[in-house]
Amino acid sequence: MKSDLDALMKARKLDALLIFGDAEYNPPMYYFVGGGHVSGALLIKKVGKEPVLFYNDMERDEAAKSGLKTISYSEFPTSDFLKQANGDGELAFALRFKHLLSEYGLSGGRVAVFGKNEFSQLFGLMMNLVRLMPVL
């Protein structure tokens, strides 16, 4: 049950959960969001905090149906990070996520990653985040 989640996370010494992917056909995301057409989302669940759902602009209304706190990815435009990444799109994407995670209080700690997503995209992001955020 969701009410047991914080205790389970503490027992496993987890500071947060990151859940990537769509709300459909993705059991971890579906569990929190309840379905709907939300694609390419990120859900952050920190111990003792309510989950936060990051979504693409076109899916604002669908994301709102989840009842969770929602934040648009457009608040963190990848273009803002392209210069810092010298035009490297994959690195810019990782810098964006680093900023997004840090902005919401997740700059270190033990994190579990869940979800159903294209492996190559998520793998590149995670490898860059490990390099950019070694304490995560």
PDB file of C-alpha atoms in Angstrom:
ATOM      1  CA  MET A   1       0.000   0.000   0.000  1.00  0.00           C
ATOM      2  CA  LYS A   2       1.110   3.552  -0.638  1.00  0.00           C
ATOM      3  CA  SER A   3       0.825   4.297   3.077  1.00  0.00           C
ATOM      4  CA  ASP A   4       3.620   1.756   3.724  1.00  0.00           C
ATOM      5  CA  LEU A   5       5.955   3.150   1.088  1.00  0.00           C
ATOM      6  CA  ASP A   6       7.956   5.514   3.305  1.00  0.00           C
ATOM      7  CA  ALA A   7       8.587   2.753   5.868  1.00  0.00           C
ATOM      8  CA  LEU A   8       9.651   0.361   3.108  1.00  0.00           C
ATOM      9  CA  MET A   9      11.974   2.969   1.623  1.00  0.00           C
ATOM     10  CA  LYS A  10      13.530   3.648   5.045  1.00  0.00           C
ATOM     11  CA  ALA A  11      13.985  -0.070   5.688  1.00  0.00           C
ATOM     12  CA  ARG A  12      15.879  -0.329   2.390  1.00  0.00           C
ATOM     13  CA  LYS A  13      17.837   2.856   3.143  1.00  0.00           C
ATOM     14  CA  LEU A  14      16.432   4.615   0.082  1.00  0.00           C
ATOM     15  CA  ASP A  15      16.199   8.386  -0.039  1.00  0.00           C
ATOM     16  CA  ALA A  16      14.075   8.503  -3.161  1.00  0.00           C
ATOM     17  CA  LEU A  17      12.432   6.644  -6.020  1.00  0.00           C
ATOM     18  CA  LEU A  18      12.720   7.770  -9.626  1.00  0.00           C
ATOM     19  CA  ILE A  19      10.092   6.320 -11.915  1.00  0.00           C
ATOM     20  CA  PHE A  20      10.461   6.933 -15.634  1.00  0.00           C
ATOM     21  CA  GLY A  21       8.145   6.398 -18.571  1.00  0.00           C
ATOM     22  CA  ASP A  22       4.537   6.388 -19.627  1.00  0.00           C
ATOM     23  CA  ALA A  23       1.552   6.019 -17.331  1.00  0.00           C
ATOM     24  CA  GLU A  24       0.169   3.161 -19.426  1.00  0.00           C
ATOM     25  CA  TYR A  25       1.731  -0.321 -19.610  1.00  0.00           C
ATOM     26  CA  ASN A  26       4.251   0.701 -16.951  1.00  0.00           C
ATOM     27  CA  PRO A  27       3.238  -0.802 -13.579  1.00  0.00           C
ATOM     28  CA  PRO A  28       5.407   1.408 -11.315  1.00  0.00           C
ATOM     29  CA  MET A  29       4.171   4.624 -12.952  1.00  0.00           C
ATOM     30  CA  TYR A  30       0.594   3.353 -13.194  1.00  0.00           C
ATOM     31  CA  TYR A  31       0.644   2.623  -9.447  1.00  0.00           C
ATOM     32  CA  PHE A  32       1.184   6.301  -8.669  1.00  0.00           C
ATOM     33  CA  VAL A  33      -0.549   7.999 -11.603  1.00  0.00           C
ATOM     34  CA  GLY A  34      -3.487   5.661 -12.152  1.00  0.00           C
ATOM     35  CA  GLY A  35      -3.135   5.472 -15.923  1.00  0.00           C
ATOM     36  CA  GLY A  36      -4.114   8.089 -18.430  1.00  0.00           C
ATOM     37  CA  HIS A  37      -2.159   9.405 -21.364  1.00  0.00           C
ATOM     38  CA  VAL A  38       0.999  10.722 -19.740  1.00  0.00           C
ATOM     39  CA  SER A  39       4.094   9.787 -21.733  1.00  0.00           C
ATOM     40  CA  GLY A  40       7.780  10.272 -21.061  1.00  0.00           C
ATOM     41  CA  ALA A  41       7.086  11.310 -17.490  1.00  0.00           C
ATOM     42  CA  LEU A  42       9.270  11.304 -14.408  1.00  0.00           C
ATOM     43  CA  LEU A  43       7.935  10.751 -10.926  1.00  0.00           C
ATOM     44  CA  ILE A  44      10.086  11.587  -7.913  1.00  0.00           C
ATOM     45  CA  LYS A  45       9.083  10.123  -4.564  1.00  0.00           C
ATOM     46  CA  LYS A  46      11.281  11.216  -1.669  1.00  0.00           C
ATOM     47  CA  VAL A  47      10.980   9.664   1.788  1.00  0.00           C
ATOM     48  CA  GLY A  48       8.468  11.627   3.836  1.00  0.00           C
ATOM     49  CA  LYS A  49       7.325  13.712   0.856  1.00  0.00           C
ATOM     50  CA  GLU A  50       4.460  13.472  -1.574  1.00  0.00           C
ATOM     51  CA  PRO A  51       5.387  12.338  -5.097  1.00  0.00           C
ATOM     52  CA  VAL A  52       5.968  14.929  -7.807  1.00  0.00           C
ATOM     53  CA  LEU A  53       5.106  14.159 -11.448  1.00  0.00           C
ATOM     54  CA  PHE A  54       7.014  15.868 -14.259  1.00  0.00           C
ATOM     55  CA  TYR A  55       5.164  15.830 -17.573  1.00  0.00           C
ATOM     56  CA  ASN A  56       5.244  17.117 -21.146  1.00  0.00           C
ATOM     57  CA  ASP A  57       3.125  20.231 -21.800  1.00  0.00           C
ATOM     58  CA  MET A  58       0.651  18.543 -24.134  1.00  0.00           C
ATOM     59  CA  GLU A  59      -0.356  16.196 -21.319  1.00  0.00           C
ATOM     60  CA  ARG A  60      -1.022  18.815 -18.640  1.00  0.00           C
ATOM     61  CA  ASP A  61      -4.666  17.866 -18.148  1.00  0.00           C
ATOM     62  CA  GLU A  62      -3.950  14.137 -18.083  1.00  0.00           C
ATOM     63  CA  ALA A  63      -1.144  14.652 -15.556  1.00  0.00           C
ATOM     64  CA  ALA A  64      -3.471  16.739 -13.381  1.00  0.00           C
ATOM     65  CA  LYS A  65      -5.940  13.831 -13.231  1.00  0.00           C
ATOM     66  CA  SER A  66      -3.347  11.911 -11.198  1.00  0.00           C
ATOM     67  CA  GLY A  67      -4.034  14.145  -8.189  1.00  0.00           C
ATOM     68  CA  LEU A  68      -0.277  14.494  -7.663  1.00  0.00           C
ATOM     69  CA  LYS A  69       1.742  17.676  -7.605  1.00  0.00           C
ATOM     70  CA  THR A  70       2.635  18.204 -11.261  1.00  0.00           C
ATOM     71  CA  ILE A  71       5.395  20.201 -12.901  1.00  0.00           C
ATOM     72  CA  SER A  72       5.911  20.739 -16.609  1.00  0.00           C
ATOM     73  CA  TYR A  73       9.233  19.802 -18.145  1.00  0.00           C
ATOM     74  CA  SER A  74       9.019  23.152 -19.950  1.00  0.00           C
ATOM     75  CA  GLU A  75      10.117  24.793 -16.700  1.00  0.00           C
ATOM     76  CA  PHE A  76      13.494  23.175 -17.425  1.00  0.00           C
ATOM     77  CA  PRO A  77      14.079  23.669 -21.179  1.00  0.00           C
ATOM     78  CA  THR A  78      16.846  21.460 -22.550  1.00  0.00           C
ATOM     79  CA  SER A  79      17.890  24.378 -24.767  1.00  0.00           C
ATOM     80  CA  ASP A  80      19.056  26.193 -21.620  1.00  0.00           C
ATOM     81  CA  PHE A  81      21.649  23.462 -21.102  1.00  0.00           C
ATOM     82  CA  LEU A  82      22.857  22.974 -24.696  1.00  0.00           C
ATOM     83  CA  LYS A  83      25.443  25.754 -24.463  1.00  0.00           C
ATOM     84  CA  GLN A  84      26.833  24.354 -21.224  1.00  0.00           C
ATOM     85  CA  ALA A  85      27.023  20.936 -22.935  1.00  0.00           C
ATOM     86  CA  ASN A  86      28.774  22.363 -26.032  1.00  0.00           C
ATOM     87  CA  GLY A  87      25.893  21.220 -28.225  1.00  0.00           C
ATOM     88  CA  ASP A  88      25.917  17.628 -26.919  1.00  0.00           C
ATOM     89  CA  GLY A  89      22.199  16.794 -26.767  1.00  0.00           C
ATOM     90  CA  GLU A  90      22.592  13.762 -24.516  1.00  0.00           C
ATOM     91  CA  LEU A  91      24.716  15.693 -22.027  1.00  0.00           C
ATOM     92  CA  ALA A  92      22.286  18.644 -22.153  1.00  0.00           C
ATOM     93  CA  PHE A  93      19.443  16.241 -21.332  1.00  0.00           C
ATOM     94  CA  ALA A  94      21.425  14.944 -18.338  1.00  0.00           C
ATOM     95  CA  LEU A  95      22.274  18.471 -17.174  1.00  0.00           C
ATOM     96  CA  ARG A  96      18.585  19.299 -17.363  1.00  0.00           C
ATOM     97  CA  PHE A  97      17.730  16.325 -15.156  1.00  0.00           C
ATOM     98  CA  LYS A  98      20.535  17.185 -12.744  1.00  0.00           C
ATOM     99  CA  HIS A  99      19.077  20.659 -12.369  1.00  0.00           C
ATOM    100  CA  LEU A 100      15.540  19.289 -12.077  1.00  0.00           C
ATOM    101  CA  LEU A 101      16.553  16.790  -9.374  1.00  0.00           C
ATOM    102  CA  SER A 102      18.606  19.351  -7.465  1.00  0.00           C
ATOM    103  CA  GLU A 103      15.827  21.917  -7.678  1.00  0.00           C
ATOM    104  CA  TYR A 104      13.525  19.480  -5.920  1.00  0.00           C
ATOM    105  CA  GLY A 105      15.988  18.563  -3.198  1.00  0.00           C
ATOM    106  CA  LEU A 106      17.575  15.460  -4.634  1.00  0.00           C
ATOM    107  CA  SER A 107      21.267  16.125  -5.088  1.00  0.00           C
ATOM    108  CA  GLY A 108      22.580  13.054  -3.309  1.00  0.00           C
ATOM    109  CA  GLY A 109      21.607   9.911  -1.501  1.00  0.00           C
ATOM    110  CA  ARG A 110      20.509   6.424  -2.323  1.00  0.00           C
ATOM    111  CA  VAL A 111      17.988   6.269  -5.158  1.00  0.00           C
ATOM    112  CA  ALA A 112      16.087   3.384  -6.758  1.00  0.00           C
ATOM    113  CA  VAL A 113      15.161   3.669 -10.436  1.00  0.00           C
ATOM    114  CA  PHE A 114      11.999   2.075 -11.825  1.00  0.00           C
ATOM    115  CA  GLY A 115       9.799   2.297 -14.881  1.00  0.00           C
ATOM    116  CA  LYS A 116       9.516   1.143 -18.420  1.00  0.00           C
ATOM    117  CA  ASN A 117      11.421   3.244 -20.893  1.00  0.00           C
ATOM    118  CA  GLU A 118      13.578   2.939 -23.995  1.00  0.00           C
ATOM    119  CA  PHE A 119      16.810   1.473 -22.622  1.00  0.00           C
ATOM    120  CA  SER A 120      19.251   3.442 -24.754  1.00  0.00           C
ATOM    121  CA  GLN A 121      17.762   6.802 -23.778  1.00  0.00           C
ATOM    122  CA  LEU A 122      17.543   6.021 -20.063  1.00  0.00           C
ATOM    123  CA  PHE A 123      20.960   4.342 -19.969  1.00  0.00           C
ATOM    124  CA  GLY A 124      22.651   7.389 -21.486  1.00  0.00           C
ATOM    125  CA  LEU A 125      20.867   9.665 -19.059  1.00  0.00           C
ATOM    126  CA  MET A 126      21.764   7.537 -16.036  1.00  0.00           C
ATOM    127  CA  MET A 127      25.429   7.185 -17.036  1.00  0.00           C
ATOM    128  CA  ASN A 128      25.712  10.950 -17.446  1.00  0.00           C
ATOM    129  CA  LEU A 129      23.920  11.569 -14.130  1.00  0.00           C
ATOM    130  CA  VAL A 130      26.312   9.212 -12.340  1.00  0.00           C
ATOM    131  CA  ARG A 131      29.187  11.280 -13.710  1.00  0.00           C
ATOM    132  CA  LEU A 132      27.504  14.627 -12.945  1.00  0.00           C
ATOM    133  CA  MET A 133      26.112  13.639  -9.539  1.00  0.00           C
ATOM    134  CA  PRO A 134      28.507  11.086  -8.028  1.00  0.00           C
ATOM    135  CA  VAL A 135      26.831  11.209  -4.598  1.00  0.00           C
ATOM    136  CA  LEU A 136      23.480  10.153  -6.077  1.00  0.00           C
TER     137      LEU A 136
END
